[in-house]
Tab-separated table of C-alpha atoms in Angstrom:
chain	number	residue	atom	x	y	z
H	1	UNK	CA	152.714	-103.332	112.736
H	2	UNK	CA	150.810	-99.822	113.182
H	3	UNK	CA	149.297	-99.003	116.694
H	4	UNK	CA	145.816	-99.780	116.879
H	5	UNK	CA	143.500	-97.032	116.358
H	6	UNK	CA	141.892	-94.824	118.574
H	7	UNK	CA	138.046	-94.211	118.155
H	8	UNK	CA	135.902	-92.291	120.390
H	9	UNK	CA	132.276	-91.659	119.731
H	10	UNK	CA	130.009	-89.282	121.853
H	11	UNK	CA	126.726	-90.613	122.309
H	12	UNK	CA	123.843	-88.901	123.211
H	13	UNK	CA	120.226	-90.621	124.063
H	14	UNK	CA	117.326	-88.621	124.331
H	15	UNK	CA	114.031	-90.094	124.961
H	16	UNK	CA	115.249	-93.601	124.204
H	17	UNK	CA	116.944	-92.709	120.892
H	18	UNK	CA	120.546	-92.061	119.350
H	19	UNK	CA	120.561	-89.090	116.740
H	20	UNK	CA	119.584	-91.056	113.443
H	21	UNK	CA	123.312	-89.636	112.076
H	22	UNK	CA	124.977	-92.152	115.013
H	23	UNK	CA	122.909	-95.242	114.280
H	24	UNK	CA	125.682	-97.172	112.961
H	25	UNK	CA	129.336	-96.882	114.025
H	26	UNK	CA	131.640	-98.195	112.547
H	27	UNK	CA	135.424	-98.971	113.422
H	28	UNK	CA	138.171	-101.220	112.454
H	29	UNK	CA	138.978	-104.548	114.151
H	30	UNK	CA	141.973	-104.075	116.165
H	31	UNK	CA	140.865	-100.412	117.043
H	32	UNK	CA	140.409	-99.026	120.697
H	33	UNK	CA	137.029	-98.190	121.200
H	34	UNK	CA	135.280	-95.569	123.513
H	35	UNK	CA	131.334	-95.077	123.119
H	36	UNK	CA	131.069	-92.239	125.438
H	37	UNK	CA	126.963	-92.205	126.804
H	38	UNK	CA	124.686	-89.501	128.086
H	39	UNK	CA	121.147	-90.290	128.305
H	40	UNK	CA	118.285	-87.775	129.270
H	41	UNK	CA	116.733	-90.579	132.262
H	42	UNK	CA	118.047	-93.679	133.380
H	43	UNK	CA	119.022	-96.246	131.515
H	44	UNK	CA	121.071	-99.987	131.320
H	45	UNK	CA	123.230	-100.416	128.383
H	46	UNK	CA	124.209	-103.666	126.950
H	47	UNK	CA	126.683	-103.966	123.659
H	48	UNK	CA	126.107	-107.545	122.572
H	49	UNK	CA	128.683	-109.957	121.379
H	50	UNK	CA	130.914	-108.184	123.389
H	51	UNK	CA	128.938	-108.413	126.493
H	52	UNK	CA	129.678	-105.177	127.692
H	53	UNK	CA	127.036	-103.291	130.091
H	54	UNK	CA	126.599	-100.250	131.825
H	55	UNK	CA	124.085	-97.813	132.976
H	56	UNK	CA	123.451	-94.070	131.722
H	57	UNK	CA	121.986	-91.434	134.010
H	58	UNK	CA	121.606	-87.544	133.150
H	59	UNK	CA	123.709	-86.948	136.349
H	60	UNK	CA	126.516	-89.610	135.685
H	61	UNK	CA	127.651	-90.223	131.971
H	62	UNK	CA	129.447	-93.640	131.486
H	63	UNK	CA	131.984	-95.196	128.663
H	64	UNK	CA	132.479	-98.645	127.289
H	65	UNK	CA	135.881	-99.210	126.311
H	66	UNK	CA	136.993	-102.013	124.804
H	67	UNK	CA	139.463	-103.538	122.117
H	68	UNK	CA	137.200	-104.173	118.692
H	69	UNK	CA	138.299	-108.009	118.489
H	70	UNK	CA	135.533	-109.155	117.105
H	71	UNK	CA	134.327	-108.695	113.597
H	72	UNK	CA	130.756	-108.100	112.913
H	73	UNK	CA	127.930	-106.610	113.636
H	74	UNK	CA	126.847	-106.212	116.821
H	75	UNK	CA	123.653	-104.312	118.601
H	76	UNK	CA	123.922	-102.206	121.598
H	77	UNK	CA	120.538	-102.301	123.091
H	78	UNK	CA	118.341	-101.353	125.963
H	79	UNK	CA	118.718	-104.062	128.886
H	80	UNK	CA	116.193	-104.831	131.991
H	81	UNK	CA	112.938	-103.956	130.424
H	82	UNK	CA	111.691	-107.277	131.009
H	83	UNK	CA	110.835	-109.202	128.010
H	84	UNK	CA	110.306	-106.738	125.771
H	85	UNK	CA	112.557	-106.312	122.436
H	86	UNK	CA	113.334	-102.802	122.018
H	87	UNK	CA	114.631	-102.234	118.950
H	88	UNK	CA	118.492	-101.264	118.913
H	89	UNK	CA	119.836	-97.874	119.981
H	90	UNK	CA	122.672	-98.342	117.593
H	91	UNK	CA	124.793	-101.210	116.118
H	92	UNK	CA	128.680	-101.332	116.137
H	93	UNK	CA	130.319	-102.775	113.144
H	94	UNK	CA	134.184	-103.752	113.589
H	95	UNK	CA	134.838	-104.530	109.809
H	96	UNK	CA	138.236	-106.264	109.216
């Protein structure tokens, strides 16, 4: 069997947004994963399905790495903005 892939996307939020260009990112299942962050102000990260969070800051960038297990598509969304329902920064889809 062939190594898994690696994939490494650099992310960049400004004012609450991911360049329209990065709004979907999409990787096989079995690939390793980075989705390197930088965000303009603060700001808690959660990729769901995987249940990954983190938290962005203009002085400290952050990564999520992970194995793409799962197939499907999942959101990676804003988290602790009380019950609000931001829409999506981006969604990850891990197609077969």
């Amino acid at each position: 069997a062939a190594e898994p892939a690696s994939r490494a996307f650099e992310l960049a939020i400004a004012k609450g947004r991911v360049d329209s260009a990065q709004e979907t990112v999409r990787v096989k299942k079995g690939d390793k994963v980075e989705l390197r962050w930088t965000s303009d102000r603060r700001i808690a990260l959660h990729l769901h399905g995987y249940d990954i969070e983190t938290t962005v800051t203009p002085e400290a960038p952050a990564v999520m790495s992970f194995q793409a297990r799962i197939a499907g598509r999942f959101p990676v969304s804003e988290h602790g903005q009380g019950s609000r329902h931001e829409r999506p920064l981006l969604y990850l889809e891990v197609h077969p």
